[in-house]
Short mmCIF file of C-alpha atoms in Angstrom, two decimals:
data_model
loop_
_atom_site.label_atom_id
_atom_site.label_comp_id
_atom_site.label_asym_id
_atom_site.label_seq_id
_atom_site.Cartn_x
_atom_site.Cartn_y
_atom_site.Cartn_z
CA MET A 1 -31.02 136.98 79.93
CA ARG A 2 -28.39 139.50 79.27
CA TYR A 3 -24.86 138.60 80.45
CA ILE A 4 -22.61 141.35 81.77
CA ILE A 5 -19.08 139.93 81.79
CA ILE A 6 -17.17 141.86 84.39
CA GLY A 7 -13.46 141.29 83.20
CA ALA A 8 -13.27 140.47 79.51
CA GLY A 9 -9.87 138.77 79.64
CA ALA A 10 -9.10 135.26 78.86
CA VAL A 11 -11.89 133.48 80.66
CA GLY A 12 -14.41 136.36 80.53
CA GLY A 13 -13.71 137.08 76.75
CA ALA A 14 -14.05 133.37 75.83
CA ILE A 15 -17.34 132.99 77.74
CA GLY A 16 -18.56 136.34 76.27
CA GLY A 17 -17.49 135.45 72.82
CA ARG A 18 -19.15 132.11 72.70
CA LEU A 19 -22.37 133.39 74.29
CA ALA A 20 -22.45 136.15 71.67
CA GLY A 21 -21.74 133.78 68.82
CA ALA A 22 -24.71 131.67 69.96
CA GLY A 23 -27.06 134.73 69.73
CA HIS A 24 -27.11 135.68 73.55
CA ASP A 25 -27.13 139.19 74.73
CA VAL A 26 -23.73 140.08 75.99
CA VAL A 27 -22.07 143.15 77.48
CA LEU A 28 -18.36 143.40 78.17
CA VAL A 29 -16.73 145.23 81.08
CA ALA A 30 -13.13 146.10 80.68
CA ARG A 31 -10.55 148.85 81.43
CA GLY A 32 -7.48 150.54 80.15
CA ALA A 33 -6.10 149.22 76.87
CA GLN A 34 -8.47 146.21 76.70
CA TYR A 35 -11.50 148.64 77.00
CA ALA A 36 -10.12 150.73 74.20
CA ALA A 37 -9.40 147.80 71.96
CA LEU A 38 -12.72 146.30 72.50
CA ARG A 39 -14.61 149.61 71.98
CA ASP A 40 -12.70 150.44 68.82
CA GLY A 41 -12.15 147.15 67.15
CA GLY A 42 -14.53 144.67 68.74
CA LEU A 43 -13.59 141.28 70.42
CA ARG A 44 -11.35 139.21 68.24
CA PHE A 45 -12.12 135.68 69.34
CA ARG A 46 -9.67 133.04 67.96
CA THR A 47 -10.74 129.49 68.20
CA PRO A 48 -9.85 126.25 66.23
CA ASP A 49 -12.92 126.91 63.99
CA GLY A 50 -11.62 130.31 63.01
CA GLU A 51 -11.41 133.92 64.24
CA HIS A 52 -14.69 135.71 64.95
CA THR A 53 -14.92 139.44 65.62
CA HIS A 54 -17.86 140.35 68.01
CA HIS A 55 -18.78 144.05 68.16
CA LEU A 56 -20.40 144.06 71.51
CA PRO A 57 -21.40 146.81 73.95
CA VAL A 58 -18.29 147.64 76.04
CA VAL A 59 -18.38 149.69 79.32
CA ASP A 60 -15.97 150.38 82.02
CA GLY A 61 -18.61 150.40 84.85
CA PRO A 62 -22.35 150.42 85.59
CA ALA A 63 -22.83 154.05 85.20
CA ALA A 64 -22.26 153.61 81.45
CA LEU A 65 -25.33 151.26 81.35
CA GLY A 66 -27.61 153.35 83.53
CA GLU A 67 -29.99 151.16 85.34
CA LEU A 68 -29.43 147.36 85.15
CA ARG A 69 -32.19 145.05 83.82
CA THR A 70 -33.99 142.62 86.00
CA ASP A 71 -32.94 139.77 83.68
CA ASP A 72 -29.19 140.72 83.90
CA VAL A 73 -26.64 137.95 85.02
CA LEU A 74 -23.42 139.47 86.28
CA VAL A 75 -20.50 137.22 85.50
CA LEU A 76 -17.31 138.03 87.59
CA ALA A 77 -14.28 136.97 85.61
CA VAL A 78 -11.57 139.28 86.98
CA LYS A 79 -8.57 137.89 88.75
CA THR A 80 -9.27 137.47 92.49
CA GLN A 81 -6.97 140.33 93.47
CA HIS A 82 -9.34 142.62 91.57
CA SER A 83 -12.55 141.19 92.94
CA GLU A 84 -13.03 143.54 95.93
CA ALA A 85 -12.86 146.63 93.70
CA ALA A 86 -15.26 144.97 91.12
CA LEU A 87 -17.79 143.94 93.73
CA ASP A 88 -17.71 147.42 95.46
CA THR A 89 -18.41 148.99 92.01
CA TRP A 90 -21.31 146.72 90.96
CA ALA A 91 -23.09 145.74 94.20
CA PRO A 92 -24.83 149.28 94.65
CA ALA A 93 -25.77 149.61 91.03
CA PRO A 94 -29.58 150.31 90.61
CA VAL A 95 -31.84 147.82 88.93
CA ALA A 96 -34.66 149.11 86.77
CA GLY A 97 -38.26 148.83 88.00
CA GLY A 98 -37.78 149.28 91.70
CA THR A 99 -35.53 150.38 94.42
CA ARG A 100 -33.35 147.34 94.77
CA THR A 101 -29.69 147.13 93.84
CA ALA A 102 -27.75 144.54 91.86
CA ALA A 103 -26.48 143.03 95.23
CA GLU A 104 -30.06 142.63 96.40
CA GLN A 105 -31.69 141.29 93.14
CA LEU A 106 -29.40 140.01 90.54
CA PRO A 107 -27.43 136.72 90.35
CA LEU A 108 -23.62 136.99 90.49
CA VAL A 109 -21.61 134.26 88.91
CA CYS A 110 -18.00 133.78 89.96
CA ALA A 111 -16.00 132.45 87.01
CA GLN A 112 -12.57 132.47 88.57
CA ASN A 113 -9.71 130.35 89.80
CA GLY A 114 -9.62 129.67 93.56
CA VAL A 115 -12.39 129.83 96.02
CA GLU A 116 -12.05 133.36 97.74
CA SER A 117 -14.03 135.51 95.40
CA GLN A 118 -17.35 133.86 96.16
CA ARG A 119 -16.69 134.34 99.71
CA LEU A 120 -16.09 138.15 99.18
CA ALA A 121 -19.17 138.16 96.91
CA LEU A 122 -21.55 136.52 99.45
CA ARG A 123 -20.75 139.42 101.87
CA ARG A 124 -22.52 141.81 99.39
CA PHE A 125 -24.62 139.77 96.96
CA ARG A 126 -27.60 137.56 98.03
CA ARG A 127 -27.39 135.30 95.19
CA VAL A 128 -23.91 133.96 94.51
CA TYR A 129 -23.03 131.16 92.18
CA GLY A 130 -19.52 129.48 91.94
CA VAL A 131 -18.07 128.03 88.74
CA CYS A 132 -15.28 125.55 88.35
CA VAL A 133 -13.52 126.76 85.29
CA TRP A 134 -11.94 124.24 82.88
CA LEU A 135 -11.32 126.63 79.91
CA PRO A 136 -7.99 126.66 78.09
CA ALA A 137 -7.90 130.40 77.03
CA THR A 138 -5.20 133.07 76.43
CA PHE A 139 -5.21 136.87 76.59
CA VAL A 140 -1.93 138.51 75.96
CA GLU A 141 -2.85 141.23 73.37
CA PRO A 142 -5.57 143.90 73.83
CA GLY A 143 -8.74 143.07 72.04
CA VAL A 144 -7.79 139.43 71.32
CA VAL A 145 -8.74 136.34 73.22
CA SER A 146 -7.74 132.74 72.16
CA ALA A 147 -9.50 129.61 73.26
CA ALA A 148 -7.97 126.46 71.73
CA GLY A 149 -10.27 123.75 73.44
CA ALA A 150 -12.23 121.41 71.05
CA PRO A 151 -14.69 120.10 70.43
CA LEU A 152 -15.99 121.94 73.64
CA THR A 153 -14.43 125.32 74.42
CA GLY A 154 -14.68 124.52 78.16
CA ILE A 155 -16.39 122.70 80.94
CA LEU A 156 -17.95 124.85 83.54
CA HIS A 157 -19.41 123.17 86.67
CA ILE A 158 -21.93 125.68 88.16
CA GLY A 159 -23.75 125.75 91.50
CA ARG A 160 -25.14 128.01 94.16
CA PHE A 161 -22.55 129.17 96.62
CA PRO A 162 -21.94 127.89 99.47
CA HIS A 163 -24.05 124.89 98.39
CA GLY A 164 -27.15 123.81 96.50
CA THR A 165 -28.37 124.82 93.12
CA ASP A 166 -31.33 127.34 93.32
CA GLY A 167 -33.77 128.27 96.08
CA THR A 168 -32.64 125.65 98.40
CA ASP A 169 -32.33 128.16 101.26
CA GLY A 170 -35.78 129.60 100.80
CA THR A 171 -34.60 133.15 100.56
CA ASP A 172 -35.78 133.88 97.12
CA GLY A 173 -37.87 132.51 94.19
CA THR A 174 -34.99 131.93 91.81
CA ASP A 175 -35.61 128.28 91.29
CA GLY A 176 -33.92 127.42 87.94
CA THR A 177 -31.47 130.25 87.53
CA ALA A 178 -28.47 127.93 87.53
CA ARG A 179 -30.06 125.74 85.00
CA ARG A 180 -31.15 128.57 82.75
CA ILE A 181 -27.53 129.84 82.87
CA ALA A 182 -26.23 126.32 82.15
CA ALA A 183 -28.68 125.93 79.21
CA ASP A 184 -27.34 129.11 77.69
CA LEU A 185 -23.76 127.97 78.21
CA GLU A 186 -24.43 124.58 76.70
CA SER A 187 -25.94 126.26 73.58
CA SER A 188 -22.50 128.16 73.34
CA ARG A 189 -19.97 125.35 72.99
CA PHE A 190 -19.55 124.61 76.74
CA GLU A 191 -20.66 121.83 78.93
CA ALA A 192 -22.17 123.21 82.10
CA PRO A 193 -23.11 120.58 84.76
CA VAL A 194 -25.21 122.04 87.51
CA VAL A 195 -24.03 120.63 90.79
CA PRO A 196 -24.95 121.18 94.48
CA ASP A 197 -21.34 120.90 95.66
CA VAL A 198 -19.51 123.21 93.32
CA THR A 199 -16.70 123.79 95.86
CA ARG A 200 -15.72 120.23 95.83
CA TRP A 201 -14.84 120.69 92.09
CA GLN A 202 -13.19 124.09 92.70
CA TYR A 203 -10.86 122.68 95.41
CA ALA A 204 -9.92 120.00 93.00
CA LYS A 205 -9.06 122.64 90.41
CA LEU A 206 -7.19 124.70 93.00
CA LEU A 207 -4.67 121.75 93.44
CA GLY A 208 -3.90 121.92 89.80
CA ASN A 209 -3.67 125.72 89.91
CA LEU A 210 -0.78 125.39 92.32
CA ALA A 211 1.34 124.83 89.32
CA ASN A 212 0.49 128.28 88.02
CA SER A 213 3.21 129.99 90.10
CA ILE A 214 5.84 127.44 88.95
CA GLU A 215 4.92 128.21 85.27
CA ALA A 216 4.96 132.02 85.89
CA VAL A 217 8.45 131.92 87.49
CA SER A 218 10.07 129.22 85.47
CA GLY A 219 7.97 128.47 82.32
CA VAL A 220 5.66 125.77 81.06
CA LEU A 221 5.91 122.53 82.94
CA THR A 222 7.77 120.20 80.49
CA SER A 223 10.88 119.08 82.43
CA GLU A 224 11.03 116.19 84.83
CA GLU A 225 12.38 118.50 87.51
CA GLY A 226 9.42 120.91 87.20
CA LEU A 227 6.89 118.18 87.23
CA LYS A 228 8.40 116.59 90.34
CA LEU A 229 8.39 120.04 92.06
CA TYR A 230 4.72 120.36 91.25
CA GLU A 231 4.03 116.86 92.72
CA ARG A 232 5.68 118.16 96.01
CA VAL A 233 3.72 121.28 96.03
CA ARG A 234 0.42 119.42 95.28
CA ALA A 235 1.21 117.00 98.08
CA GLU A 236 1.35 119.98 100.54
CA GLY A 237 -1.99 121.11 99.23
CA GLU A 238 -3.56 117.67 99.65
CA ALA A 239 -2.30 117.36 103.15
CA VAL A 240 -3.85 120.80 104.01
CA LEU A 241 -7.20 119.99 102.57
CA ALA A 242 -7.18 116.63 104.51
CA ALA A 243 -6.47 118.39 107.74
CA ALA A 244 -9.13 121.08 107.07
CA GLY A 245 -11.59 118.36 106.27
CA ILE A 246 -12.27 119.90 102.88
CA ALA A 247 -13.65 117.42 100.18
CA TYR A 248 -12.55 117.66 96.51
CA ALA A 249 -13.18 115.79 93.44
CA SER A 250 -10.60 112.93 92.82
CA GLU A 251 -8.32 112.87 89.65
CA GLU A 252 -10.23 109.96 88.39
CA GLU A 253 -13.58 111.79 88.76
CA GLN A 254 -12.23 114.78 87.02
CA LYS A 255 -10.73 112.78 84.05
CA GLU A 256 -14.17 111.12 83.77
CA ALA A 257 -15.95 114.37 83.63
CA ARG A 258 -13.54 115.84 80.99
CA GLY A 259 -13.07 112.55 78.92
CA ASP A 260 -11.90 113.82 75.48
CA LYS A 261 -14.44 116.70 75.50
CA ILE A 262 -11.69 119.27 75.72
CA ARG A 263 -8.61 118.70 73.48
CA PHE A 264 -6.03 121.38 72.89
CA GLU A 265 -6.01 122.08 69.26
CA PRO A 266 -3.57 124.77 68.32
CA PHE A 267 -4.84 126.71 65.37
CA ASP A 268 -1.90 128.96 64.63
CA GLY A 269 1.10 126.59 64.98
CA SER A 270 1.72 127.39 68.53
CA GLN A 271 2.32 125.08 71.38
CA ARG A 272 0.19 124.89 74.37
CA GLY A 273 0.94 128.10 76.55
CA ALA A 274 1.29 128.76 80.18
CA GLY A 275 -1.62 129.55 82.48
CA SER A 276 -3.20 132.69 83.69
CA SER A 277 -0.45 133.63 86.21
CA TRP A 278 2.05 133.46 83.38
CA GLN A 279 -0.27 135.61 81.27
CA SER A 280 -0.36 138.28 84.02
CA LEU A 281 3.37 138.51 84.15
CA ASN A 282 3.79 138.51 80.43
CA ARG A 283 1.29 141.50 80.11
CA GLY A 284 3.22 143.29 82.88
CA THR A 285 0.12 143.96 84.98
CA GLY A 286 2.11 144.31 88.27
CA THR A 287 -0.20 141.78 90.07
CA ILE A 288 -0.70 137.95 90.11
CA GLU A 289 -3.16 135.73 91.71
CA ALA A 290 -0.68 133.65 93.90
CA ASP A 291 -2.13 134.83 97.09
CA TYR A 292 -5.55 133.10 96.19
CA LEU A 293 -4.01 129.94 94.80
CA ASN A 294 -0.81 129.04 96.65
CA GLY A 295 -1.81 131.49 99.37
CA GLU A 296 -5.05 129.66 99.97
CA ILE A 297 -3.05 126.50 100.93
CA VAL A 298 -0.80 128.52 102.97
CA LEU A 299 -3.75 130.11 104.87
CA LEU A 300 -5.36 126.75 105.45
CA GLY A 301 -2.11 125.32 106.57
CA ARG A 302 -1.61 127.96 109.23
CA LEU A 303 -5.17 127.54 110.31
CA HIS A 304 -4.73 123.82 110.76
CA GLY A 305 -1.16 123.44 111.77
CA VAL A 306 0.22 121.97 108.59
CA PRO A 307 3.45 123.30 107.19
CA THR A 308 3.49 124.58 103.70
CA PRO A 309 6.99 125.79 102.90
CA LEU A 310 6.85 125.22 99.14
CA ASN A 311 3.58 126.99 98.52
CA GLU A 312 4.86 129.90 100.80
CA LEU A 313 8.02 130.07 98.53
CA LEU A 314 5.95 130.02 95.38
CA GLN A 315 3.61 132.70 96.67
CA ARG A 316 6.47 134.93 97.65
CA LEU A 317 8.45 134.52 94.35
CA ALA A 318 5.35 135.04 92.10
CA ASN A 319 4.46 138.16 93.98
CA ALA A 320 8.07 139.40 93.59
CA PHE A 321 8.04 138.75 89.92
CA ALA A 322 4.78 140.58 89.47
CA ARG A 323 5.83 143.51 91.67
CA GLU A 324 9.26 143.95 90.02
CA ARG A 325 7.82 143.26 86.59
CA ARG A 326 10.32 140.48 85.94
CA GLU A 327 10.08 138.43 82.77
CA ALA A 328 7.64 135.49 82.94
CA GLY A 329 9.48 132.11 83.04
CA SER A 330 12.89 133.68 83.50
CA MET A 331 14.09 131.75 86.46
CA PRO A 332 15.77 128.31 85.53
CA VAL A 333 13.74 125.47 87.00
CA ALA A 334 16.97 124.06 88.57
CA GLU A 335 17.29 127.25 90.49
CA LEU A 336 13.71 127.11 91.63
CA VAL A 337 14.06 123.57 92.76
CA ARG A 338 17.12 124.62 94.69
CA PHE A 339 15.18 127.24 96.52
CA ALA A 340 12.37 124.74 97.23
CA ASP A 341 14.82 122.25 98.72
CA GLU A 342 16.19 124.93 100.96
CA ALA A 343 12.76 125.91 102.03
CA ALA A 344 11.61 122.44 102.77
CA GLU A 345 14.75 121.42 104.68
CA PRO A 346 13.97 122.93 108.12
CA VAL A 347 10.53 121.37 108.04
CA ALA A 348 11.89 117.97 107.22
CA PHE A 349 14.38 118.43 110.05
CA VAL A 350 11.52 119.18 112.48
CA GLN A 351 9.53 116.24 111.22
CA GLU A 352 12.43 113.82 111.54
CA ASP A 353 13.27 115.08 115.05
CA ARG A 354 9.53 114.57 116.15
CA ALA A 355 9.55 111.01 114.63
CA ARG A 356 12.80 110.29 116.58
CA ARG A 357 11.32 111.47 119.82
CA SER A 358 8.04 109.56 119.45
#
């Protein structure tokens, strides 16, 4: 199979780099400065076992490839705010040997944070796979992706979306696609369990990703103040998922799945960096994925009548930081906690008043 990595940033670059290093056929899709850097100098992939430069085909869209191959796997690794544009671009791309399009024939694998992209994809693509991405990777410089996980680079639970593995709905003859992809990933320094309930793992990861906006606004979570704020934000998320009846893997189950398979091993003297949202601000992209992380909790809260003032606050602040291109981590955590206390106060008053009346 040939892997077309749509979005060769931190996650896409790390997956593409490891697949290429294991001898698999890989095409990178990028734009702007990243496209130019990958085209001119290759993908510089930094890991605890050294830096590897992969000179891979790089395109900015399907037209540069001509017709897609019948054995292509599309890996969507852009941030969710860019998914619509990517799906619109790749869905109608022709596949060689017939009259069908990529949306009709090829598997699309969503290797992204949150849960929204696979919903968007299923409106266009017949065969959509979700991935729960546990992959410590960094992309802050064009052409350079770092992945500090060892001994495994990452753990990627994969399953058919909305449920199952392959061919369970009887709509195609693709039995084994997920397992073939998983086998290729496992030959490339990943663990890739094939699961029939991938969203259960993704919602568990989403609860952890609620910290991304805190890191983006106030820096890496190291202080007791910041960690306590995250606990409050996560508690909102757990309450919302309970009200919505959405199952997610427990922290114990996640710890058992990870074990000591992924350890952060800095290879350049650096400390562990902040997450993907911080990286977006640091690169000055003007966008951030908060609408699909904290915003997912806000949406579910509004649908099910659960107040989410802290996630609303973080969604709003993160978007403002991105829009105004403010420095990542520049708001003191004490100031952020004060804003959180002010946001939560009216909700606490209403809840107390209801308890008094009952």
